[in-house]
XYZ file of C-alpha atoms in Angstrom:
475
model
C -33.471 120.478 105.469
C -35.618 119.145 102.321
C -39.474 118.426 102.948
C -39.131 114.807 101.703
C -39.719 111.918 104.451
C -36.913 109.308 104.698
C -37.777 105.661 104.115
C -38.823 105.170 107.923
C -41.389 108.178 107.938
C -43.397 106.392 105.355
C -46.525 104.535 105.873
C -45.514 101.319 106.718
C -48.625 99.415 104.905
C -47.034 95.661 105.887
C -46.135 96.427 109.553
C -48.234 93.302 111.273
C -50.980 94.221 113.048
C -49.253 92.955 116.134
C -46.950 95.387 116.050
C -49.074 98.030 115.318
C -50.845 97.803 118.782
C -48.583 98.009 121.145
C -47.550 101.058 119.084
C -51.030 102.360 119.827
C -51.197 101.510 123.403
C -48.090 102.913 124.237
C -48.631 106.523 122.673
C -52.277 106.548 123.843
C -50.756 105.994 127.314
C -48.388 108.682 127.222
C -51.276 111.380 125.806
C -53.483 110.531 128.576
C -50.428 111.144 131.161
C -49.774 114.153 130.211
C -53.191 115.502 129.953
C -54.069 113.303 133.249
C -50.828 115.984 134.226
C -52.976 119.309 133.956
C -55.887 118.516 136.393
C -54.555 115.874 139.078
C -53.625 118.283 141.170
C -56.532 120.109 140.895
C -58.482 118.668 143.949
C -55.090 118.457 145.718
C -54.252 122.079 146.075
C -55.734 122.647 149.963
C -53.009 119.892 150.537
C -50.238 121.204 148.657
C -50.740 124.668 149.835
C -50.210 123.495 153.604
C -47.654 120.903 152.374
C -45.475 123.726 151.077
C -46.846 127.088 152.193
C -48.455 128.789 149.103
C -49.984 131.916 149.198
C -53.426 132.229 148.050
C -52.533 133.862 144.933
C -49.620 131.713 144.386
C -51.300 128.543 144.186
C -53.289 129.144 140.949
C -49.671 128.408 139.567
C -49.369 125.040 140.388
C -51.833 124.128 137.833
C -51.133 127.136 135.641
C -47.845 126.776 135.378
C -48.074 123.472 133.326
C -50.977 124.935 131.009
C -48.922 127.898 130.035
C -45.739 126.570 129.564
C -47.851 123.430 127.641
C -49.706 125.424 125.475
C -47.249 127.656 124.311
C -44.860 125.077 123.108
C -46.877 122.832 121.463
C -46.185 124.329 118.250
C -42.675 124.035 118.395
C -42.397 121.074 119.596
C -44.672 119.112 116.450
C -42.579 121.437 114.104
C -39.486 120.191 115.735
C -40.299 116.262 115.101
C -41.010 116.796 111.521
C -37.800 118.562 111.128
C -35.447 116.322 113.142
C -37.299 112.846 113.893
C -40.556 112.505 115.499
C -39.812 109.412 117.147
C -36.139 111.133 118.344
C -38.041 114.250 119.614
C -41.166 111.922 121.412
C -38.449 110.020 123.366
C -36.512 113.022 124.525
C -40.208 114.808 125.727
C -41.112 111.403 127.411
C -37.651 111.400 129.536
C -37.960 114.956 130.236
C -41.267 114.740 131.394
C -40.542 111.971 133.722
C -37.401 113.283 135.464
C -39.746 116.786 136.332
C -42.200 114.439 137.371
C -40.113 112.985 139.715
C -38.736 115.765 140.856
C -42.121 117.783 141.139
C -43.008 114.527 143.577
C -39.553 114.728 145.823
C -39.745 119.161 146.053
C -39.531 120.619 149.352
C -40.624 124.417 148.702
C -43.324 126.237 146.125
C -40.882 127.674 144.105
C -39.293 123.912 143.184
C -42.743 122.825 142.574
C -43.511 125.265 140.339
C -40.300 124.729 138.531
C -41.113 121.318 138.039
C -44.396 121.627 136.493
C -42.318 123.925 133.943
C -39.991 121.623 132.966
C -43.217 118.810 133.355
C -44.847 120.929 130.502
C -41.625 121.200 128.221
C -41.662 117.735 127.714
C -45.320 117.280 127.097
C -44.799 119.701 124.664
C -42.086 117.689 123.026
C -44.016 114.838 123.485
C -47.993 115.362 122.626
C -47.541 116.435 118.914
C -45.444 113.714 118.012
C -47.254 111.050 119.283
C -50.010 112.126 117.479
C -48.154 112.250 114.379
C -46.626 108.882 115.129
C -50.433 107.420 114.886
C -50.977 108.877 111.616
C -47.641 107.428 109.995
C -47.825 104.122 111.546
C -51.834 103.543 110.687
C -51.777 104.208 106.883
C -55.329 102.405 106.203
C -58.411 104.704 106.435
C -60.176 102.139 108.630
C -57.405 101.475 111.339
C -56.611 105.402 111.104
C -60.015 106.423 111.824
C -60.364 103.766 115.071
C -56.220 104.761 115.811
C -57.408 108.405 115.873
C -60.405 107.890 117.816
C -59.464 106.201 120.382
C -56.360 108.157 120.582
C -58.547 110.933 121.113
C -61.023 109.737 123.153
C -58.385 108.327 125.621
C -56.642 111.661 125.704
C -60.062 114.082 126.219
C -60.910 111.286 129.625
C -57.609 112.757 130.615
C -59.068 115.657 132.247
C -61.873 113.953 134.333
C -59.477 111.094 134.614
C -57.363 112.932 136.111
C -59.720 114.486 139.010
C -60.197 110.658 139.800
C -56.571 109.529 140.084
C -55.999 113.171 142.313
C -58.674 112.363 144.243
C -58.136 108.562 144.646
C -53.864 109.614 145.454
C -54.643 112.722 147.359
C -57.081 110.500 150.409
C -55.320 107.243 150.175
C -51.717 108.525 149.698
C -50.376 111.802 148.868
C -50.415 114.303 146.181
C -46.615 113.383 145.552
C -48.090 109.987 144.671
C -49.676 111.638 141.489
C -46.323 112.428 140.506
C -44.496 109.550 140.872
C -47.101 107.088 139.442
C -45.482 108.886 136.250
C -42.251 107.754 136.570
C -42.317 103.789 135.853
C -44.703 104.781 133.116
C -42.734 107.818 131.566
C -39.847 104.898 131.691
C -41.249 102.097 130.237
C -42.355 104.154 126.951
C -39.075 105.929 126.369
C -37.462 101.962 126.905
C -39.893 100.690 124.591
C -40.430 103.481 121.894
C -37.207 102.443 119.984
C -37.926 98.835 119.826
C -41.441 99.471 118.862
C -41.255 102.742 116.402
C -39.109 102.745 113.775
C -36.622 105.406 113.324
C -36.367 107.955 110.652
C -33.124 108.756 108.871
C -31.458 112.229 109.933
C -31.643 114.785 108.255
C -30.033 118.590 108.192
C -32.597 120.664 109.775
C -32.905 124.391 110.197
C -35.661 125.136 112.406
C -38.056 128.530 111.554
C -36.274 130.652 114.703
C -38.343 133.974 113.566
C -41.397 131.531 114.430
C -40.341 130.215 117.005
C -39.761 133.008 118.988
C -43.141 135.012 117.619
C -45.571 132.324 117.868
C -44.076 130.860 121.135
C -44.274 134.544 122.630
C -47.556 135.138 121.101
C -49.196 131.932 122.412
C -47.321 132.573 125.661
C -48.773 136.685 126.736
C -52.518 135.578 125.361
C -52.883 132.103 127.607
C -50.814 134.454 130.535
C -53.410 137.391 129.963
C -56.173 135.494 129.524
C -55.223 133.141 133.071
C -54.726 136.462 134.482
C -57.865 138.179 133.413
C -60.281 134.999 135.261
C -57.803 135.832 138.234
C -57.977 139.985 138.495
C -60.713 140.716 135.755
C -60.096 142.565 132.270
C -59.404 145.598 133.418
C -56.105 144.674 134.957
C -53.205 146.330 133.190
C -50.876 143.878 132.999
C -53.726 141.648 131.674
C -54.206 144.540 128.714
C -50.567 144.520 128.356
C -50.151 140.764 127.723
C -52.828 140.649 125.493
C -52.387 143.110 123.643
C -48.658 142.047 123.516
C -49.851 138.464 122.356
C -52.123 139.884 119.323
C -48.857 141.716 118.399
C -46.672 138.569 118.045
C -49.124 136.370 116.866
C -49.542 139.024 113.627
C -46.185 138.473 112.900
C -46.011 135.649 113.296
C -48.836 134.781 110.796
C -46.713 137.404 108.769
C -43.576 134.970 109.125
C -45.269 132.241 108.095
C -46.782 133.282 104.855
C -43.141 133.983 104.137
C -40.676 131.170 105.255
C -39.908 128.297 103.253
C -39.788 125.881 106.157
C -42.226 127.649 108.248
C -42.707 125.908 112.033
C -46.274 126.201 111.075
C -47.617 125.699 107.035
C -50.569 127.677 106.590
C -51.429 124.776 104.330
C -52.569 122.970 107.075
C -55.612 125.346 106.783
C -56.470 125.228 102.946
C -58.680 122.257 103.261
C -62.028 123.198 104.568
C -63.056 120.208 106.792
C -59.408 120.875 108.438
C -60.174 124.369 109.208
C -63.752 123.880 110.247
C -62.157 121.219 112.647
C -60.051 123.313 114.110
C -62.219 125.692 114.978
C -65.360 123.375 116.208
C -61.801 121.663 118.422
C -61.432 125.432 120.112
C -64.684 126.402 120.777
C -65.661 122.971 122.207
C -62.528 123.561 124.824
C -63.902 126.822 125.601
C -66.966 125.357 126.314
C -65.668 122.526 128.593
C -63.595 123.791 130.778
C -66.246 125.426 132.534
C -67.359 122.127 133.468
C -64.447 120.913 135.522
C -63.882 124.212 136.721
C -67.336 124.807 138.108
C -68.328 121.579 139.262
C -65.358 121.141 141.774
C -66.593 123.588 143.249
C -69.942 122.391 143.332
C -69.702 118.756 144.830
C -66.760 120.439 147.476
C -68.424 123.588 148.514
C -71.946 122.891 147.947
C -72.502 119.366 148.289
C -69.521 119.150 150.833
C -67.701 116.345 149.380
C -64.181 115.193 149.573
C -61.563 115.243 147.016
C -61.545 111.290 146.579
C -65.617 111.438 145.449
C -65.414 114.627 143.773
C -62.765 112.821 141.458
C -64.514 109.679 141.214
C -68.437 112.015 140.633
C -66.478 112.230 136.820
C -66.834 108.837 135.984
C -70.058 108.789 134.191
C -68.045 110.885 131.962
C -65.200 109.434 131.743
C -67.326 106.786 130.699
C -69.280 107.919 128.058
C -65.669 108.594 126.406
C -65.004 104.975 126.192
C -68.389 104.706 125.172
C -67.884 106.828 121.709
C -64.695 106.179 121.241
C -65.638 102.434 120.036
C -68.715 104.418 118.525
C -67.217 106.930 116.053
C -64.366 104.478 114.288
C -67.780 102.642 113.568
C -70.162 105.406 112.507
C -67.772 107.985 110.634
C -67.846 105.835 107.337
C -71.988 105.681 107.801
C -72.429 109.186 108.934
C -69.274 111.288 108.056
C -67.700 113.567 109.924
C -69.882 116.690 109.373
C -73.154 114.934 111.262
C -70.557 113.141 113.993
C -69.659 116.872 114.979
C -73.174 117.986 114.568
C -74.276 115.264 117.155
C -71.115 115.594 119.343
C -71.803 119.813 119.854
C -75.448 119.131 120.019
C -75.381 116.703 123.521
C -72.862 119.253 124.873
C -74.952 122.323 124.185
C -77.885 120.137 125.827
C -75.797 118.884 128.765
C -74.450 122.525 129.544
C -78.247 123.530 128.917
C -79.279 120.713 132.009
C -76.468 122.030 134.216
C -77.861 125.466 133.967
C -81.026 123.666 136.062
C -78.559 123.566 139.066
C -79.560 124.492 142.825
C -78.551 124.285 146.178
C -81.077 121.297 146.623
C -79.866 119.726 143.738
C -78.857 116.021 144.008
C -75.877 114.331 141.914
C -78.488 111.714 140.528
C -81.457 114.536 140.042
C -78.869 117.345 138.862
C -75.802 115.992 137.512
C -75.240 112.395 136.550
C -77.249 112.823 132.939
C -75.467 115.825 132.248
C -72.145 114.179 132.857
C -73.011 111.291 130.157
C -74.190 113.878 127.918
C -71.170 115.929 128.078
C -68.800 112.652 128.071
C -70.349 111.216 124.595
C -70.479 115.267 123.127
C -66.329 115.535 123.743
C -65.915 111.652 122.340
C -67.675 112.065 119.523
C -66.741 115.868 118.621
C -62.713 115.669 119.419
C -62.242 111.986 118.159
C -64.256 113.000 115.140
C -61.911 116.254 114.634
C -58.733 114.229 115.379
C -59.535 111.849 111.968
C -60.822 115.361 110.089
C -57.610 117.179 110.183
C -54.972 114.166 110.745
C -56.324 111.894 107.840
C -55.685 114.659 105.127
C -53.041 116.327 106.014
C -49.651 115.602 104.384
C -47.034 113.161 106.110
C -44.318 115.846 106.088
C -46.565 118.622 108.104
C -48.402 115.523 111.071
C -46.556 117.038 113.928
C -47.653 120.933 112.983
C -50.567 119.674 112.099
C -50.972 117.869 115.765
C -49.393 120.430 117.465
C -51.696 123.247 116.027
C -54.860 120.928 117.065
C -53.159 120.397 121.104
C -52.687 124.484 120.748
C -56.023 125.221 120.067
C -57.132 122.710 122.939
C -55.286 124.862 125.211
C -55.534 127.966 124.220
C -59.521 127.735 123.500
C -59.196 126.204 127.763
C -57.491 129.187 128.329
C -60.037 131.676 126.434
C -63.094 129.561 127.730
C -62.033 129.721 131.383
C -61.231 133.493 131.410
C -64.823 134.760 129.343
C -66.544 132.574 131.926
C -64.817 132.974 134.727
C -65.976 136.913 134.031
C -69.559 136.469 133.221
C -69.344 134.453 136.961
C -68.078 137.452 138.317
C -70.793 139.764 136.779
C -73.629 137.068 137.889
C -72.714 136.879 141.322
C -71.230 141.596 141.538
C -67.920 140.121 142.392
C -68.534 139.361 145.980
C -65.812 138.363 148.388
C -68.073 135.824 150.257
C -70.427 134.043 148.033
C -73.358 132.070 149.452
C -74.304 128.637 148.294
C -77.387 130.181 146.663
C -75.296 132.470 144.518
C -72.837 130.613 144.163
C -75.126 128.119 142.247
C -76.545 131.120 140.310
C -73.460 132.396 138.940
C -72.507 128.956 138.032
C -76.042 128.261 136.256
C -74.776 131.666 133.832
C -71.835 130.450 133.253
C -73.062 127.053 132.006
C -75.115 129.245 129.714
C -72.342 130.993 128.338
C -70.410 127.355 127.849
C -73.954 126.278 126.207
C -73.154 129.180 123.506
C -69.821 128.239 122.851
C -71.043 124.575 121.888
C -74.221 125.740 119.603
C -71.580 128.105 117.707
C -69.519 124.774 117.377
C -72.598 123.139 115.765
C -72.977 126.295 113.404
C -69.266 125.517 112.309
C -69.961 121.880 112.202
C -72.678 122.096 109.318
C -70.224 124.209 107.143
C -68.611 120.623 106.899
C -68.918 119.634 103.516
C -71.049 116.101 103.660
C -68.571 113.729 102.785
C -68.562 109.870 104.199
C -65.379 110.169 105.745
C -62.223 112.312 106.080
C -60.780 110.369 103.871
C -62.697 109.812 101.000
């Protein structure tokens, strides 16, 4: 397998701009599926667990299930469409993904459930990376990149309050099954219309990196598995030590692998360029920092406030909405302000919206308490994460977009994974672990754990100003 990008892989500068949309639409779609994919169940579980008798501990996996298996392939599966056709890998994700979905909608038992989020999160895997990659080859101009990119990622962060609305909205009006098949007709309609829209790339012989495979697969694999274990039974677990320190293991060799292979799955060029690397890291700790906020604030409008699933889903909106809002904002302000002072602003309003929800009380109000922190955290992950997607996508080289994209999903997930467990635990130490929590601490252990999330974002804006000022990514 040679580095060098057949004919079709190139930028394809006099593509109409007709044909260039639907292009957009259609992967956009499919990203915000399968992230719509890890939290629609969410506000579903009391349903499913009756529906199909999960134990209490057993039902964590339902939504686990998808983010481990997700996470951990992501890598592999943006190596594996630069090796052996992005658009040939994209398709086959998309079709897996919507058989499991349809299966995960027609299962009769927990086990087949859980199955089916497994396979779910293979294709995603396959999937995500590529059509992320597909964006950058088929918008080759910096000013239809940069809008491509943000609205790409804009679309794809509303995924996760989206999807608490569409569980919701499904879970009262229909079923939770209904979340699963709603993926089917779309999951059909892209993999019909990717090869009359996207045009195919000449095969090549490809060797895939095995040695990295295996390691960083592995690697990713114990950590996210330790770390989802260690907000479940705390950090002094054993088999949380184990997997964690089994994950730090592979991921050093892996790293090790890397610096050695000649097609590696994942170049550690992707990381010479600054801006990329400061990126990356602003894209973890700004996960870490959010997930807290889905997380918590279930809990919040169900246990405290007492509301049902369909309003808890639709009390995300505002957000939602202030995703749309910067999306349209950043294509337009990243040649004026760069992306160093785009990130700067997008940490800053979440550090102050984690900062308002640390305000929370039992007598709080969603108007008094919650709906400016929502818009403040909505615009923060718009302008932060569609900022970062034109920061390390825009540079990097054509033959490395799907590492590159699938390193950038990774640390999404794994920086979920890392942000949940640290704050699930400083929850646990705010509130002495009790069994029974009332509303009152509750609330308090919450307001520390928005704290914590507050700190992850103003370490964000510290990485953010070691952006060198530059007008745009690409210039």
């Amino acid at each position: 397998m040679t580095d060098q990008l057949s004919a079709a892989d190139l930028p394809r500068t006099s593509e109409p701009t007709f044909r260039r949309i639907p292009v957009l639409l259609m992967l956009v779609t499919c990203q915000l599926m399968l992230v719509i994919d890890a939290t629609v169940l969410n506000v579903a579980l009391p349903h499913i667990q009756i529906d199909l008798g999960f134990t209490s501990t057993g039902l964590s996996w339902v939504v686990n299930a998808y983010i481990l298996v997700f996470g951990c392939l992501l890598l592999l599966g943006g190596r594996a469409g630069d090796l052996f056709g992005r658009r040939r890998v994209f398709v086959a994700g998309v079709a897996v993904f919507t058989c499991a979905s349809l299966a995960a909608g027609l299962v009769d038992s927990a086990a087949a459930l859980v199955i089916a989020r497994v396979v779910q999160a293979i294709g995603a895997a396959a999937a995500g990376p590529n059509a992320l990659a597909l964006i950058t080859t088929t918008f080759t101009k910096e000013e239809d990149r940069h809008w491509s990119l943000a609205w790409f990622s804009a679309i794809a962060s509303g995924g996760f309050p989206i999807g608490l609305i569409v569980g919701g909205l499904f879970t009262d009006w229909l079923s939770w099954r209904a979340a699963m098949f709603i993926n089917v007709p779309i999951g059909l309609a892209i993999a019909l219309l990717t090869p009359r829209l996207v045009p195919a790339p000449t095969r090549h012989a490809a060797r895939l990196d095995l040695p990295g495979a295996i390691t960083a697969t592995g690697g990713v694999a114990a950590l996210i598995f330790g770390l989802l274990r260690a907000a479940e039974r705390g950090w002094s677990d054993g088999p949380t030590i184990a997997a964690l320190g089994i994950g730090l293991v592979l991921v050093a060799a892996f790293l090790a692998i890397e610096s050695r292979t000649g097609q590696p799955l994942m170049p550690l060029r992707v990381f010479a360029d600054r801006d990329r690397a400061a990126a990356y890291v602003i894209t973890f700790l700004m996960a870490m920092a959010m997930i807290s906020t889905f997380f918590f604030l279930t809990q919040f409008l169900q246990n405290v406030l007492g509301w049902n699933a369909l309003v808890t889903g639709f009390a995300f909106l505002p957000m939602a909405l202030g995703l749309v809002v910067t999306s349209r904002l950043t294509a337009r302000l990243l040649p004026r302000l760069g992306t160093k002072w785009l990130m700067v602003i997008g940490a800053s309003l979440i550090a102050v919206g984690m900062v308002c929800l640390t305000q929370l009380s039992t007598d709080s109000g969603y108007l008094s308490g919650l709906l400016v922190p929502m818009l403040l955290l909505g615009m923060g992950i718009g302008f932060t994460f569609a900022t970062a997607n034109v920061a390390i996508m825009s540079t990097v080289e054509a033959q490395d977009a799907g590492a590159a994209g699938g390193v950038l999903q990774t640390m999404q997930e794994v920086g979920s994974s890392v942000g949940l467990a640290v704050l699930i635990t400083v929850f646990g130490f705010a509130t002495g672990h009790a069994r029974v929590l009332p509303h009152g601490l509750l609330v308090d252990g919450m307001a520390v754990a928005f704290a914590g999330a507050a700190v992850f974002a103003a370490c964000g804006i510290a990485a953010a100003f070691g952006i060198r000022h530059r007008q745009s990514a690409d210039t």
